[in-house]
Amino acid sequence: MKLQNANLSWKENQPHSDLFDDIYFNPADGAAETRHVFIDGNQLLTRLTSWQRPVFTIAETGFGTGANFLHTLAFIEQHALQIERLHFISTELFPLHKKDLARALEQSFPDNPYAKQLIAQFPPLQPGMHRINFGDRYTLTLCIGDAAAAFAKLDTEVNAWFLDGFAPAKNPDMWRDELFTEMARLSPPDTSVATFTAAGFVRRGLEAAGFRMRKQAGFGHKREMLTGIKTACPLQQREKPWFAAPKTDKPKHAAVIGAGLAGITTAYALARRGISVAIYDQTSDICTQASGNRQGALYAKPPVAPTVAGLFHLCGLAESIRWLNTLNLFDNVQGAQCGVLQLATHEKEQQRQQQLIDADHYSPEILMGVDAQQASQLANTEINYPGIFFPNAGWVYPQALGKALVRHPNIQVHLEAKVDNIEPCDQQWQLSYQQAGDTKAATADMVIIANAKDAQNFTQTSHLPVKAIRGQVTHAKGSATLTTVICAEGYVSPPVDGEYCFGATFDLKDPCESLRGIDHDKNHAQLQKAAPNIAAQLEAKASWDGKVGFRCATPDYLPIAGPAPDLNAYLEQYQALRKDRKANVPSGTPPYWTGLFVNIGHGSKGLITAPLLAEHIASIACQEPSPLPRDIADATHPARFIIKDMIRKKL
């Protein structure tokens, strides 16, 4: 079924679902209904008052207008509950269009700052998980898609369930056994559940899943509702146990090796959680290597049919856009959300783009097909090819993003500091680094290796299969005015102070660090093909400048992000896979290096992958729900190459 926004009617200025012929919330007193059914039904006042752990997680079916979420935040603040961090995970198969959400919330939550943030950061119509942070205390993870399917991709502990959504009689597809099964899997003993319905099949389904259910008085005209507590907790083997997340205590101090986008975004994600972070980099400034281009194109190129990698990149793009908007970096100097044109400059690409448009998997919020005339109007320059326009995409200056993030008071940056050794010692990590001619030492509870290909210099991560790919971009002044990013064989961004940034070359096994005239010529030839008028109005070649950087890539061109595996221990624990890929293997925690994480291999896509994977790593370290569904977390896991090579008998 194609994903689509909810179709609404407005009755007395309140949203009404045309598909399910039902209201989204009680128009008389929605706050009282949420309090009675979900907050009191889950005994949240008592539980949160005495909650001793740093994270409390609520999961909901049927996000709708976000009313339950917003009422829950209001309740926590009204009672001054001192919970350190609330995670609210919600699913929605038919999300409201942003304009409808704004209208609904302006009516029911006027002048509510969290409602305004929700409207501003609400994701586009695309499947997957979308994380929205409300300050450093509240986090919403909105899963767009079927509820049971969404929860099936989670690996997190849920402490309370809000079973909402439209009435079972009107929306039976949501209230089914597959949902109850996933709820049971994610619920430890004493997890609570509450729902407005008292339907018999709902009660029986939850009881069969291990919840002890009871009826109690409903709200308003509803005579009864259901509440329950998880009792039975059968052990369930993870499908791929070698990718299970470690169980660790939240660190107090973290060291990040590498001050590129991967390292800085990870440092920021940790710092936001109250962790003191030290960044070490051997260069004289942040974001000087592969993250050092003056302008980086900010967009994802989705495949014709949705794939794990394609969904990862689209969700990563949405996450990066939320970061950049929150940091106010779309000012046309540090970045611009000006859209991106992906041109089809040859027949094969034209066929691929036409197939993508015909398949109709992506909403116009994500992409739309354009002919050459429309492309010319969008770009404000002559374009001779059709293409696809990504209206929410754009460009950003990576170093501006990095500098905005390292201003966090919990982050310290140590430059010209080359870390040459790390060793575990007494449940901490000891770092040895060179700075100003001296050998220095530091300790940390947690270390994140984010120094691209140089990760291979450390004993613990020397096995990771990464490679360096040289890229040269060109900087040149020009008199023409471009209004959107253009991507074809290369890319060009709108000018900043009259200067264009375009390129880039892609040179595998090329160690040259110097600018080369022949590479400027390659970049110019690509620009001439994509935007001839822009290329024709550049200043003389003698004035051109540029930058050389080395992308860190992996064999499957997906990043490596997550807990660092202990290679020899993995080979021993999962040796049965060499004989049978479906063999039974130990179900315990995989053998990781305790407190050691990796975030490398972003290639040319770090602008849309680094922030999302930074949140993933910080979430694992702090025992919080990850923003990644299981399939994407597995696809980017640092142990995936070990497992693949064992199955292929290469290890």
XYZ file of C-alpha atoms in Angstrom:
651
model
C 0.000 0.000 0.000
C 1.342 3.431 -0.942
C 2.047 5.707 1.983
C -0.289 8.681 2.089
C -1.237 11.542 4.341
C -4.472 11.429 6.297
C -7.550 12.776 4.531
C -9.343 15.109 6.922
C -12.628 16.875 7.256
C -12.941 19.750 9.685
C -16.044 19.651 11.835
C -16.471 22.589 14.183
C -12.802 23.310 13.470
C -11.739 19.867 14.744
C -9.991 17.242 12.559
C -12.017 14.189 11.556
C -10.596 11.174 9.651
C -12.470 10.543 6.402
C -10.928 7.075 6.022
C -11.882 5.813 9.490
C -14.886 8.101 10.061
C -13.612 8.934 13.538
C -12.317 11.867 15.574
C -8.674 12.343 16.530
C -9.322 13.461 20.093
C -12.130 14.410 22.432
C -13.154 17.940 21.360
C -14.667 18.659 24.779
C -11.625 17.889 26.927
C -8.810 16.018 25.220
C -6.409 16.739 28.083
C -8.715 15.102 30.622
C -9.164 12.058 28.379
C -5.406 11.575 27.944
C -4.941 11.976 31.695
C -7.663 9.447 32.570
C -6.957 6.805 29.932
C -3.217 6.874 29.371
C -1.491 8.784 32.156
C -3.592 7.479 35.061
C -4.180 4.169 33.267
C -0.402 3.603 33.309
C -0.067 5.068 36.844
C 2.562 7.470 35.553
C 2.439 9.867 38.485
C 3.365 7.137 40.962
C 5.856 5.433 38.657
C 7.685 8.550 37.493
C 7.863 9.993 40.996
C 9.830 6.954 42.167
C 11.627 6.127 38.889
C 15.339 5.576 39.580
C 16.709 4.972 36.105
C 17.768 7.771 33.735
C 15.393 6.842 30.887
C 11.658 6.150 30.793
C 10.176 4.996 27.487
C 6.549 5.262 26.392
C 5.385 3.633 23.157
C 2.169 4.631 21.418
C 0.070 3.397 18.541
C -1.619 6.160 16.549
C 0.282 9.439 16.801
C -2.471 11.462 15.125
C -2.069 15.118 16.088
C 0.477 14.352 18.799
C -2.015 15.255 21.525
C -1.087 12.394 23.859
C 2.590 13.249 23.541
C 2.069 16.940 24.253
C -0.322 16.272 27.154
C 2.269 13.904 28.645
C 4.977 16.584 28.538
C 2.574 19.066 30.140
C 1.761 16.543 32.875
C 5.454 15.939 33.661
C 6.135 19.650 33.948
C 2.940 20.391 35.877
C 3.997 17.896 38.555
C 7.708 18.803 38.339
C 8.642 15.159 37.830
C 12.411 14.874 37.853
C 12.822 12.188 35.229
C 16.159 12.644 33.478
C 15.025 11.680 29.978
C 11.695 10.690 28.442
C 11.571 8.782 25.168
C 8.215 8.722 23.427
C 7.973 6.311 20.480
C 4.844 6.570 18.348
C 3.615 5.008 15.115
C 1.398 6.481 12.420
C 0.349 4.870 9.138
C -1.474 7.962 7.854
C 0.435 11.002 9.158
C -1.216 14.388 8.984
C 0.022 16.821 6.402
C 2.100 19.507 8.092
C -0.499 22.202 7.383
C -3.237 20.061 8.942
C -1.066 19.334 11.966
C -0.445 23.050 12.400
C -4.152 23.847 12.197
C -5.067 21.141 14.700
C -2.404 22.102 17.216
C -3.084 25.817 16.933
C -6.606 25.014 18.065
C -5.831 22.552 20.854
C -2.381 23.748 22.012
C -2.243 27.520 21.430
C 1.067 29.101 22.466
C 2.485 25.725 23.537
C 6.237 25.828 22.804
C 6.484 22.065 22.329
C 3.610 22.141 19.844
C 5.441 24.820 17.864
C 8.606 22.717 17.861
C 6.647 19.677 16.709
C 5.165 21.592 13.786
C 8.534 23.061 12.818
C 10.337 19.691 12.880
C 7.555 17.418 11.644
C 9.020 14.977 9.095
C 8.069 14.724 5.436
C 5.875 11.888 4.198
C 8.397 9.081 4.096
C 8.459 5.706 5.854
C 10.873 4.981 8.655
C 11.856 6.396 12.020
C 12.154 10.134 12.557
C 13.677 11.534 15.743
C 12.729 14.944 17.114
C 14.441 16.334 20.213
C 12.634 18.804 22.448
C 15.549 20.275 24.339
C 17.796 17.725 26.048
C 15.074 16.057 28.110
C 12.286 14.908 25.787
C 12.685 12.855 22.621
C 9.995 11.815 20.159
C 10.670 8.994 17.708
C 7.896 8.960 15.114
C 7.662 5.738 13.108
C 5.765 6.356 9.879
C 4.216 3.090 8.746
C 2.318 0.106 10.091
C 2.501 -0.178 13.888
C 3.292 -3.898 14.156
C 5.900 -3.685 11.385
C 7.515 -0.649 13.009
C 7.752 -2.241 16.447
C 9.124 -5.439 14.877
C 12.211 -3.419 13.880
C 12.847 -2.038 17.370
C 15.256 -3.384 19.963
C 14.427 -1.335 23.021
C 12.755 -1.613 26.390
C 9.300 -0.058 26.646
C 8.029 0.911 30.113
C 4.470 2.006 29.280
C 2.132 1.560 26.324
C -0.491 3.991 25.041
C -2.725 1.882 22.786
C -4.569 4.600 20.917
C -5.468 4.871 17.259
C -8.962 4.723 15.848
C -11.537 2.373 17.352
C -10.977 -1.373 16.708
C -14.291 -1.638 14.877
C -13.168 1.051 12.424
C -9.460 0.194 12.215
C -9.124 -3.578 12.805
C -5.867 -3.801 10.829
C -3.954 -2.144 13.662
C -5.415 -4.137 16.555
C -4.062 -7.548 15.637
C -2.004 -10.327 17.194
C 1.205 -9.269 15.422
C 1.088 -5.987 17.326
C 0.505 -7.696 20.666
C 3.388 -10.093 19.981
C 5.810 -7.232 19.367
C 4.565 -5.439 22.465
C 5.355 -8.545 24.507
C 8.855 -8.778 23.038
C 9.675 -5.170 23.943
C 8.119 -5.250 27.430
C 10.001 -6.426 30.517
C 7.993 -7.479 33.591
C 5.951 -4.639 35.136
C 5.586 -2.748 31.862
C 2.134 -1.184 31.871
C -0.460 -0.802 29.126
C -3.607 1.287 28.861
C -6.177 1.741 26.108
C -9.529 3.452 25.705
C -11.142 0.314 24.282
C -12.574 -2.633 26.220
C -13.037 -4.832 23.135
C -12.879 -8.510 24.053
C -10.467 -9.542 21.315
C -8.042 -6.782 22.388
C -8.120 -7.984 25.991
C -7.664 -11.623 24.943
C -4.827 -10.747 22.563
C -2.930 -8.845 25.244
C -3.481 -11.590 27.802
C -2.152 -14.165 25.357
C 0.931 -11.953 24.935
C 1.648 -12.030 28.660
C -0.194 -8.991 30.017
C -2.514 -9.309 33.035
C -5.482 -7.185 31.975
C -8.423 -5.693 33.823
C -11.347 -3.451 33.017
C -11.896 -0.117 34.685
C -14.133 2.882 34.219
C -13.712 4.584 30.870
C -13.695 8.290 30.103
C -16.845 10.265 29.425
C -19.499 8.259 27.652
C -17.266 5.175 27.403
C -18.303 2.796 30.132
C -15.102 0.717 30.296
C -11.455 0.712 29.249
C -8.518 -1.685 29.678
C -5.312 -1.468 31.690
C -2.703 -4.117 32.302
C 0.750 -5.143 33.516
C 3.270 -7.412 31.783
C 3.827 -10.563 33.811
C 5.261 -13.388 31.697
C 8.564 -12.609 30.012
C 9.742 -15.483 27.794
C 13.298 -15.235 26.510
C 13.446 -14.582 22.792
C 16.510 -15.108 20.641
C 17.416 -12.154 18.445
C 17.375 -13.143 14.792
C 21.004 -12.014 14.399
C 22.442 -12.221 17.916
C 25.900 -11.096 16.763
C 24.446 -7.593 16.219
C 22.734 -7.227 19.612
C 23.589 -3.971 21.404
C 25.786 -4.082 24.507
C 24.375 -3.360 27.961
C 26.573 -0.690 29.493
C 26.341 2.003 32.114
C 25.995 5.571 30.896
C 29.505 7.050 30.648
C 30.530 10.208 32.464
C 33.513 10.994 30.246
C 34.044 10.192 26.563
C 36.964 10.662 24.198
C 36.382 11.121 20.473
C 39.300 10.535 18.118
C 38.762 12.625 15.008
C 37.293 16.111 14.522
C 35.489 15.549 11.249
C 31.719 15.401 10.943
C 31.496 11.852 12.291
C 33.470 12.694 15.411
C 31.920 16.079 16.122
C 28.316 14.973 15.648
C 28.945 12.014 17.964
C 30.545 14.301 20.538
C 27.527 16.603 20.369
C 25.024 13.748 20.720
C 26.851 12.607 23.860
C 27.285 16.123 25.247
C 23.546 16.746 24.966
C 23.087 13.840 27.342
C 25.258 15.444 30.029
C 28.462 13.563 29.163
C 31.803 15.388 29.255
C 33.496 14.889 25.874
C 37.070 15.509 24.741
C 37.797 15.546 20.988
C 41.340 14.802 19.764
C 42.506 15.583 16.236
C 45.966 15.704 14.704
C 45.178 18.700 12.465
C 45.135 22.399 13.357
C 41.365 22.883 12.999
C 38.138 20.915 12.912
C 36.610 19.600 9.677
C 39.744 20.025 7.573
C 39.937 16.641 5.866
C 37.050 15.008 3.967
C 34.640 17.226 5.954
C 36.449 20.375 4.878
C 34.771 21.340 1.590
C 33.359 24.861 1.378
C 29.941 23.581 0.320
C 28.617 20.052 0.576
C 25.521 18.902 -1.273
C 22.832 17.871 1.178
C 20.553 15.304 -0.455
C 19.848 11.599 -0.871
C 19.511 9.741 -4.160
C 16.760 7.170 -3.569
C 16.616 3.924 -5.544
C 13.714 3.039 -7.837
C 12.335 0.558 -5.297
C 12.850 1.261 -1.584
C 15.866 -0.472 -0.033
C 17.454 -0.480 3.409
C 20.240 1.797 2.205
C 17.802 4.109 0.443
C 15.592 4.413 3.521
C 18.676 5.031 5.676
C 19.811 7.900 3.464
C 16.358 9.507 3.301
C 15.892 9.317 7.075
C 19.438 10.598 7.510
C 18.683 13.554 5.260
C 15.574 14.398 7.290
C 17.586 14.136 10.525
C 20.341 16.417 9.197
C 17.809 18.977 8.044
C 16.302 19.025 11.553
C 19.760 19.595 13.054
C 20.546 22.412 10.615
C 17.209 24.141 11.120
C 17.542 23.903 14.900
C 21.041 25.418 14.669
C 19.801 28.175 12.296
C 22.462 27.333 9.700
C 20.237 27.771 6.640
C 21.169 31.456 6.253
C 22.473 31.293 2.626
C 26.021 31.769 3.918
C 26.564 28.711 6.092
C 23.936 26.675 4.299
C 20.733 26.874 2.279
C 17.650 24.695 1.966
C 17.397 25.675 -1.676
C 16.579 22.267 -3.144
C 18.680 19.960 -5.302
C 18.313 19.093 -8.978
C 19.518 15.616 -9.931
C 19.919 15.815 -13.708
C 19.612 12.892 -16.106
C 22.437 13.744 -18.521
C 22.449 10.380 -20.320
C 19.862 7.892 -21.513
C 20.441 5.290 -18.791
C 19.885 7.830 -16.044
C 16.793 9.188 -17.819
C 15.347 5.672 -17.883
C 16.168 5.161 -14.196
C 14.557 8.440 -13.198
C 11.451 7.703 -15.254
C 11.156 4.309 -13.563
C 11.494 6.008 -10.178
C 8.749 8.504 -11.005
C 6.458 5.830 -12.453
C 6.921 3.587 -9.394
C 5.476 6.403 -7.288
C 7.074 5.265 -4.022
C 8.027 8.776 -2.942
C 5.798 11.716 -2.145
C 6.224 15.159 -3.771
C 7.616 16.310 -0.419
C 10.612 14.086 -1.159
C 11.041 14.408 -4.923
C 9.294 15.359 -8.146
C 10.132 14.922 -11.809
C 10.907 18.034 -13.883
C 11.586 18.642 -17.565
C 14.466 20.770 -18.860
C 12.377 23.962 -18.878
C 11.216 23.457 -15.305
C 14.764 22.613 -14.249
C 15.994 25.853 -15.849
C 13.404 27.876 -13.946
C 14.310 26.229 -10.633
C 18.047 26.772 -11.178
C 17.790 30.244 -12.778
C 20.116 29.094 -15.546
C 19.892 27.121 -18.762
C 19.507 23.365 -18.207
C 19.310 21.013 -21.175
C 18.226 17.859 -19.388
C 15.258 16.593 -17.411
C 15.764 15.586 -13.824
C 14.386 15.091 -10.349
C 13.995 17.943 -7.886
C 14.397 17.415 -4.146
C 12.657 20.455 -2.604
C 13.832 19.941 1.006
C 17.487 19.369 0.148
C 20.268 21.926 -0.271
C 23.843 22.540 0.830
C 25.802 23.308 3.986
C 29.317 24.399 4.960
C 30.491 21.398 7.004
C 32.927 23.394 9.138
C 30.164 25.850 10.084
C 28.099 22.896 11.292
C 31.072 21.530 13.191
C 31.863 24.838 14.884
C 28.236 25.277 15.938
C 28.283 21.846 17.575
C 31.596 22.127 19.438
C 30.349 25.257 21.202
C 28.444 22.942 23.537
C 29.772 23.508 27.063
C 30.351 19.776 27.596
C 32.810 19.565 24.670
C 36.539 20.307 24.705
C 38.635 20.169 21.530
C 42.329 19.228 21.542
C 43.934 20.099 18.199
C 47.323 19.025 16.865
C 46.873 16.066 19.181
C 47.630 12.760 17.471
C 46.332 9.755 19.391
C 48.665 6.850 18.689
C 47.471 4.250 21.176
C 44.421 3.272 23.204
C 44.278 0.555 25.852
C 41.578 -0.677 28.252
C 42.558 -0.332 31.902
C 40.493 -0.664 35.113
C 37.134 -0.333 33.330
C 38.339 2.780 31.506
C 40.344 3.575 28.413
C 43.807 5.109 28.449
C 44.807 7.259 25.503
C 48.342 8.187 24.561
C 48.751 11.170 22.231
C 51.395 13.491 20.842
C 50.957 17.243 21.180
C 53.504 20.071 20.911
C 56.357 17.568 20.928
C 55.240 15.896 24.142
C 53.658 12.533 24.838
C 50.485 13.024 26.850
C 47.892 10.733 28.385
C 44.168 10.872 29.054
C 41.471 8.551 30.357
C 37.805 8.124 29.455
C 34.920 5.782 30.206
C 34.121 5.582 26.510
C 36.130 6.054 23.311
C 34.723 6.705 19.844
C 37.109 6.120 16.953
C 36.045 8.537 14.223
C 39.270 9.249 12.359
C 38.314 7.695 9.013
C 40.884 5.348 7.455
C 43.321 5.991 10.310
C 41.070 3.803 12.465
C 43.147 0.951 11.056
C 46.118 2.261 13.062
C 44.605 1.013 16.321
C 44.955 -2.641 17.296
C 41.276 -2.947 18.216
C 40.012 -1.710 14.835
C 42.828 -2.654 12.467
C 40.596 -5.295 10.837
C 37.958 -2.837 9.602
C 37.893 -2.819 5.773
C 38.056 0.835 4.773
C 39.697 2.599 1.864
C 40.550 6.197 0.975
C 39.082 7.784 -2.162
C 40.627 11.041 -3.320
C 38.344 13.901 -4.317
C 39.182 17.369 -5.643
C 36.702 20.250 -5.739
C 37.173 23.510 -7.578
C 36.496 27.054 -6.323
C 35.996 29.776 -8.918
C 34.393 33.212 -9.054
C 31.547 33.641 -11.492
C 29.018 36.300 -12.504
C 25.997 34.030 -13.094
C 23.407 33.406 -10.372
C 22.479 29.831 -9.551
C 19.553 29.309 -7.174
C 19.651 25.566 -6.434
C 22.223 22.794 -6.131
C 22.747 20.843 -9.354
C 23.994 17.254 -9.311
C 24.899 15.193 -12.350
C 28.276 13.482 -12.775
C 29.447 16.125 -10.313
C 27.748 18.893 -8.387
C 27.696 22.678 -8.165
C 26.160 24.779 -5.416
C 24.774 28.323 -5.484
C 27.607 30.831 -5.066
C 28.674 32.357 -1.762
C 30.161 35.859 -2.163
C 30.265 35.232 -5.892
C 32.354 32.065 -5.623
C 31.227 28.695 -6.912
C 32.205 25.335 -5.447
C 31.953 22.438 -7.904
C 33.325 18.951 -8.486
C 34.295 16.475 -7.332
C 36.686 13.911 -8.730
C 36.558 10.308 -7.545
C 40.034 8.808 -7.510
C 40.557 5.409 -5.919
C 44.141 4.441 -4.988
C 45.379 7.965 -5.656
C 47.399 9.392 -2.718
C 48.122 12.819 -4.258
C 47.304 15.594 -1.761
C 48.037 18.502 -4.126
C 45.610 20.372 -6.360
C 45.955 19.379 -10.006
C 45.035 21.384 -13.047
C 43.817 18.297 -14.870
C 41.271 17.704 -12.111
C 40.059 21.305 -12.346
C 39.542 20.583 -16.056
C 37.510 17.453 -15.241
C 35.319 19.381 -12.834
C 34.844 22.179 -15.359
C 33.879 19.717 -18.107
C 31.200 18.220 -15.842
C 29.927 21.708 -15.020
C 29.775 22.652 -18.714
C 27.552 19.672 -19.410
C 25.192 20.274 -16.493
C 25.034 24.094 -16.450
C 26.756 25.592 -19.512
C 26.000 29.235 -18.694
C 27.470 28.905 -15.210
C 30.622 27.338 -16.653
C 30.928 30.010 -19.350
C 30.787 32.915 -16.881
C 33.567 31.801 -14.540
C 36.691 33.886 -14.130
C 39.912 32.800 -15.813
C 41.320 29.438 -14.782
C 44.464 31.024 -13.378
C 42.377 32.347 -10.462
C 40.796 29.028 -9.579
C 41.439 27.374 -6.264
C 40.079 24.253 -4.624
C 40.569 21.525 -2.074
C 41.662 17.906 -1.989
C 40.148 15.501 0.515
C 40.062 11.753 1.026
C 36.709 10.094 1.564
C 36.704 7.041 3.810
C 34.622 4.296 2.187
C 33.729 0.684 2.926
C 33.236 -2.313 0.588
C 29.445 -1.912 0.666
C 29.584 1.912 0.765
C 27.647 2.089 4.025
C 29.223 3.576 7.155
C 30.635 1.571 10.049
C 28.948 2.808 13.219
C 28.355 1.161 16.563
C 30.111 -0.890 19.237
C 33.576 -2.146 18.295
C 33.782 -5.957 18.015
C 36.656 -7.933 19.478
C 37.735 -9.789 16.328
C 39.300 -12.867 17.930
C 36.452 -13.286 20.406
C 33.901 -12.988 17.573
C 35.705 -15.688 15.607
C 35.531 -17.994 18.586
C 31.961 -17.257 19.695
C 30.427 -17.563 16.223
C 32.712 -20.188 14.699
C 29.706 -22.412 13.887
C 28.758 -19.962 11.112
C 31.725 -21.196 9.091
C 29.940 -24.527 8.633
C 26.319 -23.388 8.580
C 25.084 -19.817 8.261
C 21.899 -20.888 10.082
C 23.721 -22.620 12.921
C 22.670 -22.079 16.518
C 25.123 -19.712 18.155
C 25.388 -18.357 21.717
C 22.601 -15.896 22.488
C 24.496 -13.810 25.034
C 25.907 -10.343 24.479
C 28.358 -10.302 21.556
C 32.040 -9.894 22.467
C 32.619 -6.163 22.129
C 35.441 -4.044 23.452
C 33.674 -2.546 26.473
C 33.128 1.178 26.021
C 34.702 1.326 22.542
C 32.687 2.539 19.534
C 33.403 3.284 15.880
C 31.959 5.879 13.499
C 33.753 5.861 10.148
C 33.265 5.070 6.453
C 30.723 7.748 5.513
C 32.218 8.264 2.051
C 30.688 11.285 0.310
C 27.439 11.070 2.299
C 28.597 12.154 5.756
C 26.331 15.200 5.771
C 23.263 12.953 5.748
C 24.610 9.940 7.645
C 26.807 11.326 10.436
C 24.145 13.066 12.576
C 21.783 10.083 12.522
C 24.525 7.579 13.356
C 25.816 9.893 16.078
C 22.393 9.670 17.735
C 22.488 5.897 17.297
C 25.844 5.561 19.062
C 24.873 7.934 21.887
C 21.613 6.050 22.366
C 23.398 2.702 22.704
C 25.934 4.170 25.135
C 23.176 5.625 27.310
C 20.815 2.632 27.082
C 18.191 4.632 25.198
C 16.037 3.659 22.219
C 18.005 3.958 18.997
C 16.724 6.169 16.165
C 17.522 3.322 13.757
C 15.291 0.380 12.926
C 16.987 -2.974 13.349
C 17.663 -3.572 9.650
C 19.555 -0.287 9.269
C 21.430 -0.753 12.553
C 22.506 -4.198 11.338
C 23.468 -2.883 7.888
C 25.861 -0.337 9.449
C 27.120 -2.531 12.317
C 30.924 -2.743 12.729
C 30.800 -6.558 12.977
C 29.003 -7.141 9.685
C 32.179 -7.799 7.710
C 33.401 -10.334 10.280
C 30.142 -12.243 10.040
C 30.042 -12.090 6.234
C 33.633 -13.322 5.939
C 33.023 -16.167 8.402
C 29.989 -17.330 6.435
C 32.021 -17.108 3.207
C 34.880 -18.982 4.915
C 37.255 -16.055 4.398
C 37.914 -15.884 8.146
